[in-house]
mmCIF file of C-alpha atoms in Angstrom:
data_model
loop_
_atom_site.group_PDB
_atom_site.id
_atom_site.type_symbol
_atom_site.label_atom_id
_atom_site.label_comp_id
_atom_site.label_asym_id
_atom_site.label_seq_id
_atom_site.Cartn_x
_atom_site.Cartn_y
_atom_site.Cartn_z
ATOM 1 C CA UNK W 1191 -32.388 17.839 -0.981
ATOM 2 C CA UNK W 1192 -32.493 18.529 2.709
ATOM 3 C CA UNK W 1193 -33.992 16.054 5.121
ATOM 4 C CA UNK W 1194 -34.823 18.842 7.509
ATOM 5 C CA UNK W 1195 -35.138 22.587 7.431
ATOM 6 C CA UNK W 1196 -32.259 22.676 9.901
ATOM 7 C CA UNK W 1197 -29.806 20.890 7.651
ATOM 8 C CA UNK W 1198 -28.544 21.401 4.158
ATOM 9 C CA UNK W 1199 -27.421 18.681 1.825
ATOM 10 C CA UNK W 1200 -25.337 17.914 -1.192
ATOM 11 C CA UNK W 1201 -26.939 18.493 -4.560
ATOM 12 C CA UNK W 1202 -28.239 15.414 -6.337
ATOM 13 C CA UNK W 1203 -26.250 14.212 -9.333
ATOM 14 C CA UNK W 1204 -27.742 15.421 -12.578
ATOM 15 C CA UNK W 1205 -27.180 15.021 -16.253
ATOM 16 C CA UNK W 1206 -26.923 18.675 -17.230
ATOM 17 C CA UNK W 1207 -23.641 20.245 -18.151
ATOM 18 C CA UNK W 1208 -22.193 23.014 -16.060
ATOM 19 C CA UNK W 1209 -20.153 25.678 -17.811
ATOM 20 C CA UNK W 1210 -17.987 26.726 -14.916
ATOM 21 C CA UNK W 1211 -17.045 25.024 -11.725
ATOM 22 C CA UNK W 1212 -19.320 26.040 -8.864
ATOM 23 C CA UNK W 1213 -17.628 27.317 -5.712
ATOM 24 C CA UNK W 1214 -19.820 27.698 -2.663
ATOM 25 C CA UNK W 1215 -18.567 28.932 0.680
ATOM 26 C CA UNK W 1216 -20.386 27.113 3.463
ATOM 27 C CA UNK W 1217 -18.455 28.472 6.457
ATOM 28 C CA UNK W 1218 -16.081 31.428 6.422
ATOM 29 C CA UNK W 1219 -14.457 31.863 9.795
ATOM 30 C CA UNK W 1220 -11.102 33.388 10.657
ATOM 31 C CA UNK W 1221 -9.174 30.169 10.974
ATOM 32 C CA UNK W 1222 -11.344 27.933 8.867
ATOM 33 C CA UNK W 1223 -13.133 28.199 5.568
ATOM 34 C CA UNK W 1224 -15.352 25.351 4.388
ATOM 35 C CA UNK W 1225 -16.071 25.269 0.687
ATOM 36 C CA UNK W 1226 -17.980 22.994 -1.634
ATOM 37 C CA UNK W 1227 -16.825 22.772 -5.222
ATOM 38 C CA UNK W 1228 -18.746 21.107 -8.026
ATOM 39 C CA UNK W 1229 -16.834 20.099 -11.136
ATOM 40 C CA UNK W 1230 -17.963 18.184 -14.198
ATOM 41 C CA UNK W 1231 -15.184 17.399 -16.571
ATOM 42 C CA UNK W 1232 -13.316 20.523 -15.502
ATOM 43 C CA UNK W 1233 -9.610 20.613 -14.968
ATOM 44 C CA UNK W 1234 -7.026 23.270 -14.261
ATOM 45 C CA UNK W 1235 -5.826 25.232 -17.293
ATOM 46 C CA UNK W 1236 -2.642 23.983 -18.935
ATOM 47 C CA UNK W 1237 0.444 24.879 -16.921
ATOM 48 C CA UNK W 1238 -1.646 26.392 -14.148
ATOM 49 C CA UNK W 1239 -0.788 25.488 -10.555
ATOM 50 C CA UNK W 1240 -2.643 26.464 -7.424
ATOM 51 C CA UNK W 1241 -0.244 28.054 -4.943
ATOM 52 C CA UNK W 1242 -2.179 28.881 -1.801
ATOM 53 C CA UNK W 1243 -1.402 30.850 1.330
ATOM 54 C CA UNK W 1244 -3.304 28.429 3.530
ATOM 55 C CA UNK W 1245 -3.324 24.699 4.057
ATOM 56 C CA UNK W 1246 -6.136 22.881 2.296
ATOM 57 C CA UNK W 1247 -7.700 19.603 3.333
ATOM 58 C CA UNK W 1248 -9.826 18.242 0.537
ATOM 59 C CA UNK W 1249 -12.141 15.249 0.214
ATOM 60 C CA UNK W 1250 -13.993 13.953 -2.832
ATOM 61 C CA UNK W 1251 -17.596 13.309 -1.806
ATOM 62 C CA UNK W 1252 -18.971 12.189 -5.177
ATOM 63 C CA UNK W 1253 -17.537 11.602 -8.625
ATOM 64 C CA UNK W 1254 -13.809 11.234 -9.167
ATOM 65 C CA UNK W 1255 -10.806 13.374 -9.970
ATOM 66 C CA UNK W 1256 -7.124 13.322 -10.779
ATOM 67 C CA UNK W 1257 -4.957 15.579 -8.665
ATOM 68 C CA UNK W 1258 -1.320 16.326 -9.281
ATOM 69 C CA UNK W 1259 1.113 17.709 -6.744
ATOM 70 C CA UNK W 1260 4.210 19.460 -8.019
ATOM 71 C CA UNK W 1261 7.208 17.138 -8.124
ATOM 72 C CA UNK W 1262 4.936 14.104 -8.186
ATOM 73 C CA UNK W 1263 5.104 12.145 -11.388
ATOM 74 C CA UNK W 1264 1.934 10.265 -10.671
ATOM 75 C CA UNK W 1265 -1.560 11.678 -10.857
ATOM 76 C CA UNK W 1266 -3.432 10.935 -7.641
ATOM 77 C CA UNK W 1267 -6.804 9.407 -8.408
ATOM 78 C CA UNK W 1268 -9.391 10.461 -5.857
ATOM 79 C CA UNK W 1269 -12.628 8.571 -5.366
ATOM 80 C CA UNK W 1270 -15.523 9.280 -2.973
ATOM 81 C CA UNK W 1271 -14.249 9.287 0.599
ATOM 82 C CA UNK W 1272 -10.626 9.871 -0.395
ATOM 83 C CA UNK W 1273 -8.977 12.872 1.170
ATOM 84 C CA UNK W 1274 -5.626 14.574 1.106
ATOM 85 C CA UNK W 1275 -3.978 17.379 3.001
ATOM 86 C CA UNK W 1276 -2.248 19.945 0.814
ATOM 87 C CA UNK W 1277 0.108 22.159 2.834
ATOM 88 C CA UNK W 1278 0.266 25.880 2.080
ATOM 89 C CA UNK W 1279 2.344 26.613 -1.011
ATOM 90 C CA UNK W 1280 2.398 22.982 -2.100
ATOM 91 C CA UNK W 1281 1.624 23.597 -5.753
ATOM 92 C CA UNK W 1282 -1.104 21.414 -7.158
ATOM 93 C CA UNK W 1283 -3.516 21.160 -10.056
ATOM 94 C CA UNK W 1284 -6.573 19.195 -11.070
ATOM 95 C CA UNK W 1285 -5.746 17.086 -14.115
ATOM 96 C CA UNK W 1286 -9.244 15.767 -14.690
ATOM 97 C CA UNK W 1287 -12.683 15.291 -13.190
ATOM 98 C CA UNK W 1288 -15.366 12.833 -14.225
ATOM 99 C CA UNK W 1289 -16.976 14.128 -17.436
ATOM 100 C CA UNK W 1290 -20.272 12.296 -16.905
ATOM 101 C CA UNK W 1291 -21.306 13.128 -13.355
ATOM 102 C CA UNK W 1292 -20.608 15.951 -10.952
ATOM 103 C CA UNK W 1293 -17.551 15.644 -8.820
ATOM 104 C CA UNK W 1294 -18.254 17.206 -5.445
ATOM 105 C CA UNK W 1295 -15.307 18.338 -3.382
ATOM 106 C CA UNK W 1296 -15.308 19.411 0.194
ATOM 107 C CA UNK W 1297 -12.387 21.749 0.834
ATOM 108 C CA UNK W 1298 -11.304 23.054 4.228
ATOM 109 C CA UNK W 1299 -8.870 25.968 4.087
ATOM 110 C CA UNK W 1300 -7.130 26.498 7.417
ATOM 111 C CA UNK V 1428 -8.863 1.762 1.283
ATOM 112 C CA UNK V 1429 -6.636 4.380 -0.184
ATOM 113 C CA UNK V 1430 -6.383 4.827 -3.905
ATOM 114 C CA UNK V 1431 -2.911 6.277 -3.536
ATOM 115 C CA UNK V 1432 -0.220 6.380 -0.917
ATOM 116 C CA UNK V 1433 -0.711 10.161 -0.882
ATOM 117 C CA UNK V 1434 -4.349 10.025 0.096
ATOM 118 C CA UNK V 1435 -6.296 8.442 2.885
ATOM 119 C CA UNK V 1436 -9.855 7.231 2.662
ATOM 120 C CA UNK V 1437 -12.916 6.405 4.629
ATOM 121 C CA UNK V 1438 -13.082 2.942 6.122
ATOM 122 C CA UNK V 1439 -15.233 0.448 4.249
ATOM 123 C CA UNK V 1440 -18.532 -0.504 5.845
ATOM 124 C CA UNK V 1441 -18.272 -3.728 7.773
ATOM 125 C CA UNK V 1442 -20.496 -6.062 9.693
ATOM 126 C CA UNK V 1443 -18.594 -6.168 12.958
ATOM 127 C CA UNK V 1444 -19.871 -4.451 16.051
ATOM 128 C CA UNK V 1445 -17.902 -1.626 17.579
ATOM 129 C CA UNK V 1446 -18.037 -1.224 21.332
ATOM 130 C CA UNK V 1447 -17.275 2.443 21.532
ATOM 131 C CA UNK V 1448 -17.574 5.220 19.044
ATOM 132 C CA UNK V 1449 -14.292 5.821 17.238
ATOM 133 C CA UNK V 1450 -12.965 9.384 17.251
ATOM 134 C CA UNK V 1451 -10.071 10.124 14.935
ATOM 135 C CA UNK V 1452 -8.451 13.515 14.621
ATOM 136 C CA UNK V 1453 -7.403 14.095 11.023
ATOM 137 C CA UNK V 1454 -6.243 17.706 11.304
ATOM 138 C CA UNK V 1455 -5.587 19.614 14.507
ATOM 139 C CA UNK V 1456 -4.718 23.211 13.775
ATOM 140 C CA UNK V 1457 -5.216 26.260 15.937
ATOM 141 C CA UNK V 1458 -8.372 27.508 14.283
ATOM 142 C CA UNK V 1459 -9.605 24.264 12.808
ATOM 143 C CA UNK V 1460 -9.878 20.676 13.960
ATOM 144 C CA UNK V 1461 -11.086 18.024 11.526
ATOM 145 C CA UNK V 1462 -12.389 14.851 13.089
ATOM 146 C CA UNK V 1463 -13.900 11.651 11.824
ATOM 147 C CA UNK V 1464 -16.320 9.826 14.064
ATOM 148 C CA UNK V 1465 -17.615 6.313 13.477
ATOM 149 C CA UNK V 1466 -20.790 5.276 15.249
ATOM 150 C CA UNK V 1467 -22.833 2.102 14.974
ATOM 151 C CA UNK V 1468 -26.037 2.193 16.919
ATOM 152 C CA UNK V 1469 -24.486 4.571 19.424
ATOM 153 C CA UNK V 1470 -26.322 7.518 20.877
ATOM 154 C CA UNK V 1471 -25.666 10.061 23.568
ATOM 155 C CA UNK V 1472 -26.365 8.894 27.131
ATOM 156 C CA UNK V 1473 -29.780 9.761 28.537
ATOM 157 C CA UNK V 1474 -30.039 13.420 29.503
ATOM 158 C CA UNK V 1475 -26.548 14.150 28.193
ATOM 159 C CA UNK V 1476 -26.055 17.229 26.031
ATOM 160 C CA UNK V 1477 -22.912 18.309 24.245
ATOM 161 C CA UNK V 1478 -22.084 21.905 25.175
ATOM 162 C CA UNK V 1479 -18.993 22.930 23.232
ATOM 163 C CA UNK V 1480 -16.692 25.925 23.344
ATOM 164 C CA UNK V 1481 -16.280 25.963 19.582
ATOM 165 C CA UNK V 1482 -18.579 25.945 16.599
ATOM 166 C CA UNK V 1483 -19.009 22.570 14.969
ATOM 167 C CA UNK V 1484 -19.896 21.914 11.364
ATOM 168 C CA UNK V 1485 -20.863 18.297 10.892
ATOM 169 C CA UNK V 1486 -21.726 16.180 7.864
ATOM 170 C CA UNK V 1487 -22.905 12.583 7.709
ATOM 171 C CA UNK V 1488 -20.820 10.781 5.087
ATOM 172 C CA UNK V 1489 -22.300 7.305 5.434
ATOM 173 C CA UNK V 1490 -25.086 5.741 7.471
ATOM 174 C CA UNK V 1491 -27.718 7.859 9.179
ATOM 175 C CA UNK V 1492 -28.329 9.547 12.482
ATOM 176 C CA UNK V 1493 -30.854 11.473 14.528
ATOM 177 C CA UNK V 1494 -29.591 14.722 16.019
ATOM 178 C CA UNK V 1495 -31.456 16.846 18.519
ATOM 179 C CA UNK V 1496 -30.766 20.483 19.271
ATOM 180 C CA UNK V 1497 -31.925 21.846 22.592
ATOM 181 C CA UNK V 1498 -35.272 23.607 22.311
ATOM 182 C CA UNK V 1499 -36.048 21.691 19.120
ATOM 183 C CA UNK V 1500 -38.958 19.319 19.484
ATOM 184 C CA UNK V 1501 -38.098 17.464 16.332
ATOM 185 C CA UNK V 1502 -35.206 15.071 15.878
ATOM 186 C CA UNK V 1503 -33.187 16.043 12.817
ATOM 187 C CA UNK V 1504 -32.649 13.016 10.595
ATOM 188 C CA UNK V 1505 -29.297 13.198 8.851
ATOM 189 C CA UNK V 1506 -28.519 11.148 5.774
ATOM 190 C CA UNK V 1507 -25.294 10.954 3.718
ATOM 191 C CA UNK V 1508 -24.400 14.397 2.420
ATOM 192 C CA UNK V 1509 -26.526 16.227 4.984
ATOM 193 C CA UNK V 1510 -24.732 18.785 7.066
ATOM 194 C CA UNK V 1511 -25.523 21.223 9.830
ATOM 195 C CA UNK V 1512 -23.704 24.009 11.599
ATOM 196 C CA UNK V 1513 -23.915 23.866 15.390
ATOM 197 C CA UNK V 1514 -22.839 27.168 16.958
ATOM 198 C CA UNK V 1515 -20.706 27.106 20.105
ATOM 199 C CA UNK V 1516 -22.785 26.352 23.205
ATOM 200 C CA UNK V 1517 -25.799 25.249 21.194
ATOM 201 C CA UNK V 1518 -26.570 22.142 23.209
ATOM 202 C CA UNK V 1519 -27.142 19.045 21.160
ATOM 203 C CA UNK V 1520 -27.227 15.287 21.426
ATOM 204 C CA UNK V 1521 -27.274 12.252 19.143
ATOM 205 C CA UNK V 1522 -30.556 10.412 19.612
ATOM 206 C CA UNK V 1523 -29.718 7.460 17.404
ATOM 207 C CA UNK V 1524 -27.395 6.149 14.722
ATOM 208 C CA UNK V 1525 -28.006 3.302 12.300
ATOM 209 C CA UNK V 1526 -27.613 0.017 14.196
ATOM 210 C CA UNK V 1527 -26.746 -2.044 11.111
ATOM 211 C CA UNK V 1528 -23.994 -0.104 9.379
ATOM 212 C CA UNK V 1529 -21.385 2.396 10.475
ATOM 213 C CA UNK V 1530 -22.394 6.003 10.490
ATOM 214 C CA UNK V 1531 -19.401 8.101 9.528
ATOM 215 C CA UNK V 1532 -19.401 11.729 10.581
ATOM 216 C CA UNK V 1533 -17.056 14.424 9.457
ATOM 217 C CA UNK V 1534 -16.842 17.123 12.117
ATOM 218 C CA UNK V 1535 -15.054 20.454 11.758
ATOM 219 C CA UNK V 1536 -14.517 22.307 15.017
ATOM 220 C CA UNK V 1537 -13.669 25.955 14.432
#
């Protein structure tokens, strides 16, 4: 997928199913961790909320997803290019991701 | 462009010319600065090299660009989804960006 041996690239969309979400750490530095997550129809378990020590800035690169923040009635629909900043300890969960194609997230924990 | 008032989104491609590259800081934290850069036909001035104090991880989200690292003969062509990690003080320059559509970069300085 890379256009050069000096770069890396996103995986191409595919039709296969993936059992578990794929978490890949791209950069892991003291103040900054860059992570790529691939989901396909996955969502957070019922009644589960992420509650994280660090801030998280997250963008959907491909696919689509529904994100819920605690105390928000509405599910936030995220499409490619949409991003949101989730402050530390702002509880959140993924309500849904596209069942037909991979949803690729870029997450920056800082 | 946003699908929700809780998220922000990339700008839509447009046909207008932009005089100068647009630099927008999205997150500015101690260990992590997230920046969006919009180029359209821009490139680094002749003989200019970026020489940065921090590491920079950069992804092309839309458009395309040619990046050169010092001591590399080849120009690295970057397409949407391609990313590269540029260590601090690794001199680099942008040789070209697509003249017809915006090239949108996501840059993480850490």
